[in-house]
GROMACS .gro file of C-alpha atoms in nm:
model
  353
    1UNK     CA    1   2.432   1.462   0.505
    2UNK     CA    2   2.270   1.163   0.327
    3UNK     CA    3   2.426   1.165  -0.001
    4UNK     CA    4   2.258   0.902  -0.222
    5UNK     CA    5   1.881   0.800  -0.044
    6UNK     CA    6   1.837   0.459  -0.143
    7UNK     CA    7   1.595   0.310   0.120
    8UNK     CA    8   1.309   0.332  -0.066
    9UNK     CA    9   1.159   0.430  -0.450
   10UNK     CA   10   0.916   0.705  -0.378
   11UNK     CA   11   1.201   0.946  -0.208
   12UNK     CA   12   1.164   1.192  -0.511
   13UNK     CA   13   0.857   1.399  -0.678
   14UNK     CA   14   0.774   1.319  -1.026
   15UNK     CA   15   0.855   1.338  -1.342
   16UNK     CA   16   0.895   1.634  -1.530
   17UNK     CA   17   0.684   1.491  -1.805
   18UNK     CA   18   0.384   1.483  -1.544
   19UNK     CA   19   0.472   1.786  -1.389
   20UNK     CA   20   0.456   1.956  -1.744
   21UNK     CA   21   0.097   1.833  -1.848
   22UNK     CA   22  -0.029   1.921  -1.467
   23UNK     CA   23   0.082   2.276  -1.514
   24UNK     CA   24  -0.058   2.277  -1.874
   25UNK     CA   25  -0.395   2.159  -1.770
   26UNK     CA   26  -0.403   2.356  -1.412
   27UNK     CA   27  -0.655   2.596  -1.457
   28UNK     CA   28  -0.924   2.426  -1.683
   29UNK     CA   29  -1.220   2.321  -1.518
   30UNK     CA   30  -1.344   1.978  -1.569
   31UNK     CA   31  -1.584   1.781  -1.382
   32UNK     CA   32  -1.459   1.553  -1.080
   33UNK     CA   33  -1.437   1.226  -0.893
   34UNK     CA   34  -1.264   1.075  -1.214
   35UNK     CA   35  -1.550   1.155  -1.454
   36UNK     CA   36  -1.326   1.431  -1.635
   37UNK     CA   37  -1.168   1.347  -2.032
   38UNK     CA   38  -0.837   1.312  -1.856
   39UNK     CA   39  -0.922   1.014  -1.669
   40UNK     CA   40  -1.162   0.878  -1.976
   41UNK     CA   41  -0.832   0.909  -2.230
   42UNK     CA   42  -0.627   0.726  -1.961
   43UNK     CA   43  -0.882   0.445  -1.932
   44UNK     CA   44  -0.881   0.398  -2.281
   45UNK     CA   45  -0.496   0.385  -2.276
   46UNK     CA   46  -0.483   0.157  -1.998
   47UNK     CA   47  -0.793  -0.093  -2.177
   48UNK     CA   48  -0.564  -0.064  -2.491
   49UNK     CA   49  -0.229  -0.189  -2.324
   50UNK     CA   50  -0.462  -0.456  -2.162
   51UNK     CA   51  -0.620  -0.584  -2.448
   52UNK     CA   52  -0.960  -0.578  -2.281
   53UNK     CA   53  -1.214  -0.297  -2.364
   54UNK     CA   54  -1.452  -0.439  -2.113
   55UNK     CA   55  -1.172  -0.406  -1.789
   56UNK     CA   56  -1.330  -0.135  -1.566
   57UNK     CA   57  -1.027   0.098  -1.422
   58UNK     CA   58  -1.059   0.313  -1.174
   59UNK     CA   59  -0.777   0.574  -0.999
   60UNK     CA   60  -0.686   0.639  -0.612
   61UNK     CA   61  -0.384   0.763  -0.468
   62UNK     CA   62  -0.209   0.576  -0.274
   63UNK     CA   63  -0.111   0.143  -0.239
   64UNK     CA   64  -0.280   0.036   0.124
   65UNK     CA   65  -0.575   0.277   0.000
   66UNK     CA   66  -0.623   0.067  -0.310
   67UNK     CA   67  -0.528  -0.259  -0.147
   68UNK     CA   68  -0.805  -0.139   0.152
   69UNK     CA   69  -1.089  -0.064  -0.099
   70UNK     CA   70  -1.035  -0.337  -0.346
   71UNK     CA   71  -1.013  -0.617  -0.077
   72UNK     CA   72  -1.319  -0.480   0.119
   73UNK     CA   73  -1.520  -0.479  -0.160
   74UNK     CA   74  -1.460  -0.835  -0.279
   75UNK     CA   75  -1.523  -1.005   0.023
   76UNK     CA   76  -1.809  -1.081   0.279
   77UNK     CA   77  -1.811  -1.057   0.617
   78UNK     CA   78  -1.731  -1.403   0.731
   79UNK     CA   79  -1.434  -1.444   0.424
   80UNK     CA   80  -1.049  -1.390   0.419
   81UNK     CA   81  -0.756  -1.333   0.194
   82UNK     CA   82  -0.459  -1.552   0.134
   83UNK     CA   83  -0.175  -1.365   0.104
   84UNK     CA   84   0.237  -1.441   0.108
   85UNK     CA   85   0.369  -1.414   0.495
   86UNK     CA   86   0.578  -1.123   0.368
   87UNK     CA   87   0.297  -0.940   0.160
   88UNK     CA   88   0.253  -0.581   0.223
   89UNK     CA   89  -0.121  -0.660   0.329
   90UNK     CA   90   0.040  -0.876   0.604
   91UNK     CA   91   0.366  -0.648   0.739
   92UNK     CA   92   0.340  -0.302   0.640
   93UNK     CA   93  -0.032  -0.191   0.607
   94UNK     CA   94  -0.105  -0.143   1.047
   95UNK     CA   95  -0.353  -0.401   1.021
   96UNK     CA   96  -0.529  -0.201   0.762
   97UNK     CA   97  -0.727  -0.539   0.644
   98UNK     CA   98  -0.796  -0.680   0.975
   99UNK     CA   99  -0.965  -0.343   1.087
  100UNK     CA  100  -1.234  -0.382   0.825
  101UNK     CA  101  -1.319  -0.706   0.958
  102UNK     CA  102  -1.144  -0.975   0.760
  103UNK     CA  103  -0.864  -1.182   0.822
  104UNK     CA  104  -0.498  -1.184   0.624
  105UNK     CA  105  -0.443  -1.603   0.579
  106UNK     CA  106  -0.027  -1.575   0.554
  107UNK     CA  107   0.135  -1.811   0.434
  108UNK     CA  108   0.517  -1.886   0.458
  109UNK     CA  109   0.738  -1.873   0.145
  110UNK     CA  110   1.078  -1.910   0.029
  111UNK     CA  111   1.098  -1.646  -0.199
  112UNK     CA  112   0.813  -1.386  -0.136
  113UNK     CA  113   0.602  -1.555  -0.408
  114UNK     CA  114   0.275  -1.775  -0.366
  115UNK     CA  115   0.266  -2.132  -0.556
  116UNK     CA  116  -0.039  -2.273  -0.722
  117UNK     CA  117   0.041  -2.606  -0.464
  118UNK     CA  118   0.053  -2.376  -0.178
  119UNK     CA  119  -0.337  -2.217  -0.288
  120UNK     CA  120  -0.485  -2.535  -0.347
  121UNK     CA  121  -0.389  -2.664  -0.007
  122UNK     CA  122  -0.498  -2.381   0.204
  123UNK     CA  123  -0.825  -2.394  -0.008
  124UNK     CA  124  -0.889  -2.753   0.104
  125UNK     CA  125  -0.770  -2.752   0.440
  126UNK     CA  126  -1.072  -2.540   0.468
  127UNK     CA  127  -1.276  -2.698   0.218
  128UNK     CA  128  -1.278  -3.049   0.378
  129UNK     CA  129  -1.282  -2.977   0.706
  130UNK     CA  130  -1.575  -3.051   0.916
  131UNK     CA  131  -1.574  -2.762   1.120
  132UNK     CA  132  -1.581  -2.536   0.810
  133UNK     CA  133  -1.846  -2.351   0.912
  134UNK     CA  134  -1.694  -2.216   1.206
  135UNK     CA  135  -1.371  -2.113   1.009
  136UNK     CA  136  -1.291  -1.801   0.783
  137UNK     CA  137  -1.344  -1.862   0.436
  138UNK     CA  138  -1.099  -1.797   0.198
  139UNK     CA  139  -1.235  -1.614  -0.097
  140UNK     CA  140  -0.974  -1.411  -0.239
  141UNK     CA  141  -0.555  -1.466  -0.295
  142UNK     CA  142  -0.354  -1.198  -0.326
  143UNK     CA  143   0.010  -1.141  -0.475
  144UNK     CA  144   0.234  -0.873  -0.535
  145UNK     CA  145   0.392  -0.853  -0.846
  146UNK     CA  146   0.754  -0.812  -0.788
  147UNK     CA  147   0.710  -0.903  -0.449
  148UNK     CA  148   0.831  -0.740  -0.109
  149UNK     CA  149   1.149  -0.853  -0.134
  150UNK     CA  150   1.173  -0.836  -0.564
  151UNK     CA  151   1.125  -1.153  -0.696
  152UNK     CA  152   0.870  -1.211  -1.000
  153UNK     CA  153   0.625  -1.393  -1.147
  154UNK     CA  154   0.644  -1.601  -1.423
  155UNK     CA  155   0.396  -1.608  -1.665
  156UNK     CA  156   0.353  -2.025  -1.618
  157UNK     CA  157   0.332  -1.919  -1.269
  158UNK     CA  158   0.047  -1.674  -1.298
  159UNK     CA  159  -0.129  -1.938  -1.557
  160UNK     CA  160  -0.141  -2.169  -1.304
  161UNK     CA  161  -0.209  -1.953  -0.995
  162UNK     CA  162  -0.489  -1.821  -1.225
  163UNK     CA  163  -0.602  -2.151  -1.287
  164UNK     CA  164  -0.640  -2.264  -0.963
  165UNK     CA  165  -0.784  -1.977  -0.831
  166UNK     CA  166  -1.069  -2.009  -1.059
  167UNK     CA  167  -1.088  -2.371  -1.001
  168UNK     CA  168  -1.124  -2.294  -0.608
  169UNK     CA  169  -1.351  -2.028  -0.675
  170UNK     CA  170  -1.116  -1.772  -0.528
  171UNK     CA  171  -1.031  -1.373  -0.672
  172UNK     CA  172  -0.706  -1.293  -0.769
  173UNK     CA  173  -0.581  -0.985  -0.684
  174UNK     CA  174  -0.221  -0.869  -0.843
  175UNK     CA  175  -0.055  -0.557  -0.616
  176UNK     CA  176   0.161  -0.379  -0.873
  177UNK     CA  177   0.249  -0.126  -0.652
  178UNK     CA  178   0.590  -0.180  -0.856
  179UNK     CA  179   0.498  -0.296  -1.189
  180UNK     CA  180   0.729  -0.156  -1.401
  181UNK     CA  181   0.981  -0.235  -1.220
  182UNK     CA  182   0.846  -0.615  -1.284
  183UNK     CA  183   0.764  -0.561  -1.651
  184UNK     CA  184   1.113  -0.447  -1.736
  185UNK     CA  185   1.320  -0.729  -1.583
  186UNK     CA  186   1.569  -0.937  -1.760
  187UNK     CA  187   1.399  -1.244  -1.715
  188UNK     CA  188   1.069  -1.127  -1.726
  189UNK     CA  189   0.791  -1.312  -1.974
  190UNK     CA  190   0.455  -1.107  -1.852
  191UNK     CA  191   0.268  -0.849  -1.990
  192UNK     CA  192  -0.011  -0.612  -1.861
  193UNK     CA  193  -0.236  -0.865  -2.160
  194UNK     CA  194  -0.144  -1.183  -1.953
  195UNK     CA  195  -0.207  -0.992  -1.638
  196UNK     CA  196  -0.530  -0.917  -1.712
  197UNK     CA  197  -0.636  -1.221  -1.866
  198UNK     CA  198  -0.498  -1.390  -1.533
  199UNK     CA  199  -0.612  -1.154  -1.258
  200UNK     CA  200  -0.942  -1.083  -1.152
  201UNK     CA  201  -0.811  -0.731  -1.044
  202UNK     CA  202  -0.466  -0.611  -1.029
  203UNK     CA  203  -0.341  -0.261  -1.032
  204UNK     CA  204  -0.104  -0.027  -1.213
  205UNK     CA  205   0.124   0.175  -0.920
  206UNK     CA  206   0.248   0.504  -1.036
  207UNK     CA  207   0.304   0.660  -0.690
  208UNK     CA  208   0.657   0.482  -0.662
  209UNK     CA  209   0.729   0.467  -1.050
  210UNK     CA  210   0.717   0.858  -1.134
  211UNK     CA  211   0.428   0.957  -1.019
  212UNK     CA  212   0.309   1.196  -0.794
  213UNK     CA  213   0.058   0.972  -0.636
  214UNK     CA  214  -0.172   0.792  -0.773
  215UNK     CA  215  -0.245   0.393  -0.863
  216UNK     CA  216  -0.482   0.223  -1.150
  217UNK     CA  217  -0.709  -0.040  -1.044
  218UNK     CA  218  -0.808  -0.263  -1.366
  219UNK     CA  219  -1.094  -0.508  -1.238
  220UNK     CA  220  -1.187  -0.756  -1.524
  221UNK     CA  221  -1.478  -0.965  -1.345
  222UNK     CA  222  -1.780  -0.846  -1.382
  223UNK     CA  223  -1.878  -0.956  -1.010
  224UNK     CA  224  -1.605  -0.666  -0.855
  225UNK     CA  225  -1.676  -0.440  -1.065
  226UNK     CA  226  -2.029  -0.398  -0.890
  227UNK     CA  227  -2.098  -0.089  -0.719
  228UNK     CA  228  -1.710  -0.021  -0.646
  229UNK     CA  229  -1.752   0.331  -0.676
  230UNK     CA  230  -1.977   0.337  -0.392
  231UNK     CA  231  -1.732   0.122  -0.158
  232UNK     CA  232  -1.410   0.384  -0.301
  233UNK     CA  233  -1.618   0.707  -0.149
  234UNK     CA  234  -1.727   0.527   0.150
  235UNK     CA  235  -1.330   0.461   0.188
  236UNK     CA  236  -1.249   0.816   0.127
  237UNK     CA  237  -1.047   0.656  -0.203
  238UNK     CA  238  -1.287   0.915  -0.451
  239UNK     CA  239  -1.040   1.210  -0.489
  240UNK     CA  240  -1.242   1.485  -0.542
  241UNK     CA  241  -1.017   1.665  -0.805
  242UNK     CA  242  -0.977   1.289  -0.968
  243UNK     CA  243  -0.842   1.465  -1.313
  244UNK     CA  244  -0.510   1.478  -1.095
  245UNK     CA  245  -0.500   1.101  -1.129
  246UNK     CA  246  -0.575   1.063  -1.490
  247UNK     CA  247  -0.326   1.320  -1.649
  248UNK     CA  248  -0.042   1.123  -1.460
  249UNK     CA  249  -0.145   0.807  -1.557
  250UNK     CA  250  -0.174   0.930  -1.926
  251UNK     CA  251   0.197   1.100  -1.881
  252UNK     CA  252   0.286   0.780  -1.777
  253UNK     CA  253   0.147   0.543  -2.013
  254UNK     CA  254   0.102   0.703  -2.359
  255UNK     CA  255   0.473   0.695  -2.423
  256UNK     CA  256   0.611   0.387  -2.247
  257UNK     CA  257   0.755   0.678  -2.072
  258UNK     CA  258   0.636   0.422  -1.730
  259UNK     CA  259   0.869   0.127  -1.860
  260UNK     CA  260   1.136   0.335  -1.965
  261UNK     CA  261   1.130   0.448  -1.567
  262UNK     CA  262   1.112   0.094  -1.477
  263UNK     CA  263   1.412  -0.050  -1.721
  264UNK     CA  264   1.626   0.251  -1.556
  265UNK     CA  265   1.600   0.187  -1.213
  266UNK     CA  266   1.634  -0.205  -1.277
  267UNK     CA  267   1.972  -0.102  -1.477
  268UNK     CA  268   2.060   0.102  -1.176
  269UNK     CA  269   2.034  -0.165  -0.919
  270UNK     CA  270   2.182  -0.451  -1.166
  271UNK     CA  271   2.521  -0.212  -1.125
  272UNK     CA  272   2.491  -0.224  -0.727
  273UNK     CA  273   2.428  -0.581  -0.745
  274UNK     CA  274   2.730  -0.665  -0.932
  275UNK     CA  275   2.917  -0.392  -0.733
  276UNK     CA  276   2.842  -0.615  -0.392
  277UNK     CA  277   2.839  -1.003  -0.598
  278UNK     CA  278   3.268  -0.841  -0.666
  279UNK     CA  279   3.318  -0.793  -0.344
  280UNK     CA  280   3.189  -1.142  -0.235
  281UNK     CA  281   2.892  -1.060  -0.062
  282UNK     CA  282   2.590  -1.290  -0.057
  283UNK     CA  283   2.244  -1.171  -0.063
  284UNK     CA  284   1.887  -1.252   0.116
  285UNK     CA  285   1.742  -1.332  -0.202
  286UNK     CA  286   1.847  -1.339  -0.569
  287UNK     CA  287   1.613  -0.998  -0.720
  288UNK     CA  288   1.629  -0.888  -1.067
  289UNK     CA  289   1.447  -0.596  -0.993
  290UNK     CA  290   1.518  -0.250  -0.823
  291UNK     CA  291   1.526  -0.428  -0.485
  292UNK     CA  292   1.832  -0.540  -0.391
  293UNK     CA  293   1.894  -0.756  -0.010
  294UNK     CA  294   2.310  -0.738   0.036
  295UNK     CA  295   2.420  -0.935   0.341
  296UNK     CA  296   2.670  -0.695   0.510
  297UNK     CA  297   2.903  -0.661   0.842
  298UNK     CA  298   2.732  -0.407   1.091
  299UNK     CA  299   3.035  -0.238   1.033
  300UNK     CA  300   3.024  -0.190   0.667
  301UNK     CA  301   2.641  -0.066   0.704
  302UNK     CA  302   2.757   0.168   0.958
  303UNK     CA  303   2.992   0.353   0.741
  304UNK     CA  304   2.796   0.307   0.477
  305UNK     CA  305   2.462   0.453   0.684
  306UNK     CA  306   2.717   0.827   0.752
  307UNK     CA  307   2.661   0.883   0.408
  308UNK     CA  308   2.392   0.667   0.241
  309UNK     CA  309   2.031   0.563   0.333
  310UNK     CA  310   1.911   0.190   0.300
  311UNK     CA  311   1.597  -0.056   0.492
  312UNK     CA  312   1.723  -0.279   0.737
  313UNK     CA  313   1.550  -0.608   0.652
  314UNK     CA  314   1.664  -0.890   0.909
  315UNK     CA  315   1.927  -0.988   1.131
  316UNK     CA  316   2.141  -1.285   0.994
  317UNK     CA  317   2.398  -1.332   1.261
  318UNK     CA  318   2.594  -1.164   1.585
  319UNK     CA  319   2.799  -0.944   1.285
  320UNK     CA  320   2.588  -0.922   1.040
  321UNK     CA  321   2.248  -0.819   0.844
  322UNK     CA  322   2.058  -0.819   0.550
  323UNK     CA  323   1.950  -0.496   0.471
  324UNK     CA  324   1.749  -0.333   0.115
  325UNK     CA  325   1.932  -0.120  -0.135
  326UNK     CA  326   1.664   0.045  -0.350
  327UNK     CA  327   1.687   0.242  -0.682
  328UNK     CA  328   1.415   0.436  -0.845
  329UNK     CA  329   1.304   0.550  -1.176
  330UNK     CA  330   1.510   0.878  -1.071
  331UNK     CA  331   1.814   0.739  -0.926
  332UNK     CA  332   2.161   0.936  -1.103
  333UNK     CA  333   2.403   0.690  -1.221
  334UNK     CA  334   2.697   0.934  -1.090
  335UNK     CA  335   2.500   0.843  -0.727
  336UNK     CA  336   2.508   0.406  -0.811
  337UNK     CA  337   2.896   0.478  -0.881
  338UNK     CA  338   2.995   0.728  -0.574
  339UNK     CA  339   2.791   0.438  -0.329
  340UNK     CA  340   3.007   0.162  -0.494
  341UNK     CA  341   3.317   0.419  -0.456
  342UNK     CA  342   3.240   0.401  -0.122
  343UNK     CA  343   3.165   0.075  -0.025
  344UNK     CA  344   3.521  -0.020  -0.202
  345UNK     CA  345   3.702   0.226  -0.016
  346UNK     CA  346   3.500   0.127   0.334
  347UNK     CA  347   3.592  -0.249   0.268
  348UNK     CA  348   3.957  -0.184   0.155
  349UNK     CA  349   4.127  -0.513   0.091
  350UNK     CA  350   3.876  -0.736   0.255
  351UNK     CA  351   3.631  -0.923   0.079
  352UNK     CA  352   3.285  -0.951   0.236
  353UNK     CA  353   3.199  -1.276   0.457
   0.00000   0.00000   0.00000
């Protein structure tokens, strides 16, 4: 029996907080497709953290939904997306992009994040080629903001991705999927203010920070936010009883109760991490958020995995792997300590190699 489930951050429900105003508000009628007070209120909540009462935001359910219906609607036919080689558009959507007709341009990285360098060049090794014409066109980059494997942004980093972006004449689109978990970082120096000022549309993910389901698209250039209600319905992203959507979001947001969840599960995986850094163990990459990539002997994960769920990530040797550790907004501490109980007992004396 799988004591602690730590493979991913959506494993529980919601929280109670939500599940309190959804019961409270159950049997009103209001009207739907996101027209209803709830969603207006958490607009205007959103707009307020954002500092821009002109961002249009908009609610669907679920993160390749939202990353489906906001990339489709940005570009044209014959245009592409630039995108991190490990961005969930590019490993863990089926091909979700590439079935509506437009290309994911991946690029390699060290660390899960785009550079401003690395945008630029793509742009003009399309840009001055010749043969341009016969190429996909680049039109929009997208990020992911902690990344797939937790790294973060810095705000210098998003200034000048934004910069160069609009200096190429490309969208940026920010996949906060796991925002909070972002936000509330130690060394994080972003907020949803600089986001918006930097982004061309981003969105706020609730479905794997305490939510239910449900993630808020903020889309602050005029251009995208053209007829996007038409392409959500024609994406089946309109949920019909759309009120669903905006009570969350304002259980979420009214009362930083969304980066208290955030600071909790960071605090939560900070404790593994130092748990693993004891016992000598070296990790994938260095994440100071709720992701967190041990490198472990198979035969350490495979006492571990009797009792304890994780993500393989990659193979690193014969004897060993990389594999993802994952708290949540809901994670117990008592659960953090019996894993690291564990572990210690499983590895004894030894140190990890």
């Amino acid at each position: 029996t799988t004591l602690f489930r730590s493979n991913c951050d959506y494993a529980e429900g919601a929280h109670e907080e939500i599940l309190k105003l959804m019961l409270e508000t159950n049997m009103e009628q209001t009207p739907g497709y996101g027209a209803d007070p709830y969603s207006e209120q958490a607009r205007d909540i959103i707009r307020e953290l954002c500092r821009n009462q002109e961002a249009e935001v908009q609610f669907l359910v679920g993160g390749t939904q939202t990353n489906l219906t906001v990339i489709s609607s940005a570009l044209r036919p014959h245009q592409c997306v630039i995108a991190p080689e490990t961005g969930h558009i590019n490993v863990h959507e089926t091909g979700a992009i590439e079935a509506c007709g437009h290309k994911v341009w991946s690029i390699p990285t060290e660390d899960g994040k785009l550079t401003a360098k690395q945008i630029w060049d793509a742009w003009e090794s399309h840009a001055v080629n010749e043969s341009y014409e016969h190429m996909v066109q680049p039109k929009m980059v997208y990020i992911s903001n902690p990344t797939e494997i937790g790294t973060i942004y810095s705000r210098q980093e998003l200034e000048e991705i934004s910069r160069t972006c609009r200096e190429c004449g490309l969208y940026l689109f920010m996949d906060g999927a796991r925002l909070a978990y972002a936000l509330t970082a130690k060394e994080n120096d972003l907020d949803l203010e600089k986001i918006a000022q930097c982004c061309d549309v981003f969105y706020i993910g609730g479905t794997k920070v305490g939510a239910l389901f449900g993630e808020a698209v903020v889309i602050t250039n005029d251009t995208l936010k053209e007829d996007f209600r038409y392409i959500m319905k024609q994406k089946g992203a309109m949920l019909a009883k759309g009120r669903l959507l905006g009570i969350q979001f304002i259980g979420l947001l009214k009362n930083d109760l969304y980066f208290q969840m955030g600071d909790h599960a960071n605090k939560m995986a900070m404790k593994l991490k130092a748990a693993f850094q004891e016992a000598g163990c070296t990790f994938l990459i260095d994440s100071p958020t709720n992701q967190q990539f041990p490198i472990l002997a198979d035969w350490i994960l495979k006492e571990l995995g009797e009792n304890y769920s994780y993500s393989y990530q990659e193979r690193i040797d014969e004897e060993h792997s990389a594999v993802r550790f994952c708290t949540s907004w809901a994670t117990k501490e008592e659960d953090v300590d019996s894993l690291i109980r564990d572990f210690q007992r499983i590895l004894g004396k030894n140190r990890c190699v």
